[in-house]
């Protein structure tokens, strides 16, 4: 993976259930009215993203998919400033009606918060 690449290959994704379990076991958390983000340090030289957008929270697939696209795009643009973390994003009902700019602004705050909080965690 090159430093200037803004792609989102499978190496930047949490693919296995064990990866998710590690994050859910003892995470650093950041939350607001739209999202809850859970993160842990990883042993890689890049961040990885996992999405857990619950059908119970966001009923319609079209809304879940729109939120996933927004999160992936925001992550893709910020991936080089995140360091070595595994991050799982959970969405709340309020994210359905929020404008894209609001969701982006919320995610930007979460990324910054997680980077500072995970700097001291191991």
Short mmCIF file of C-alpha atoms in Angstrom, two decimals, residues 30-75:
data_model
loop_
_atom_site.label_atom_id
_atom_site.label_comp_id
_atom_site.label_asym_id
_atom_site.label_seq_id
_atom_site.Cartn_x
_atom_site.Cartn_y
_atom_site.Cartn_z
CA UNK A 30 -16.18 7.56 20.97
CA UNK A 31 -19.87 8.33 20.60
CA UNK A 32 -22.39 11.01 19.71
CA UNK A 33 -25.99 11.12 18.53
CA UNK A 34 -25.16 9.62 15.11
CA UNK A 35 -22.39 7.07 15.67
CA UNK A 36 -20.53 5.01 18.22
CA UNK A 37 -16.98 4.12 17.23
CA UNK A 38 -14.96 1.40 18.93
CA UNK A 39 -11.22 1.12 18.37
CA UNK A 40 -8.16 -0.83 19.45
CA UNK A 41 -4.53 -0.70 18.42
CA UNK A 42 -3.40 -3.25 15.84
CA UNK A 43 0.02 -4.64 14.94
CA UNK A 44 -0.19 -3.50 11.33
CA UNK A 45 1.09 -0.29 9.79
CA UNK A 46 -2.36 0.87 8.69
CA UNK A 47 -5.89 1.25 10.07
CA UNK A 48 -8.74 -1.16 9.34
CA UNK A 49 -12.45 -0.40 9.28
CA UNK A 50 -15.42 -2.57 10.19
CA UNK A 51 -19.07 -1.62 9.92
CA UNK A 52 -21.80 -2.92 12.22
CA UNK A 53 -24.90 -1.11 11.00
CA UNK A 54 -27.75 -2.91 12.76
CA UNK A 55 -31.00 -3.69 10.99
CA UNK A 56 -32.72 -3.15 14.33
CA UNK A 57 -31.52 0.47 14.42
CA UNK A 58 -31.80 1.30 10.71
CA UNK A 59 -34.62 -0.71 9.18
CA UNK A 60 -34.34 0.08 5.47
CA UNK A 61 -31.45 -1.34 3.47
CA UNK A 62 -31.24 1.81 1.36
CA UNK A 63 -30.53 3.86 4.50
CA UNK A 64 -28.02 1.33 5.88
CA UNK A 65 -26.17 1.29 2.56
CA UNK A 66 -26.08 5.09 2.32
CA UNK A 67 -24.61 5.33 5.81
CA UNK A 68 -22.03 2.63 5.01
CA UNK A 69 -20.99 4.48 1.85
CA UNK A 70 -20.62 7.74 3.78
CA UNK A 71 -18.49 6.08 6.50
CA UNK A 72 -16.28 4.25 3.98
CA UNK A 73 -15.70 7.41 1.96
CA UNK A 74 -14.80 9.43 5.03
CA UNK A 75 -12.46 6.68 6.26
#
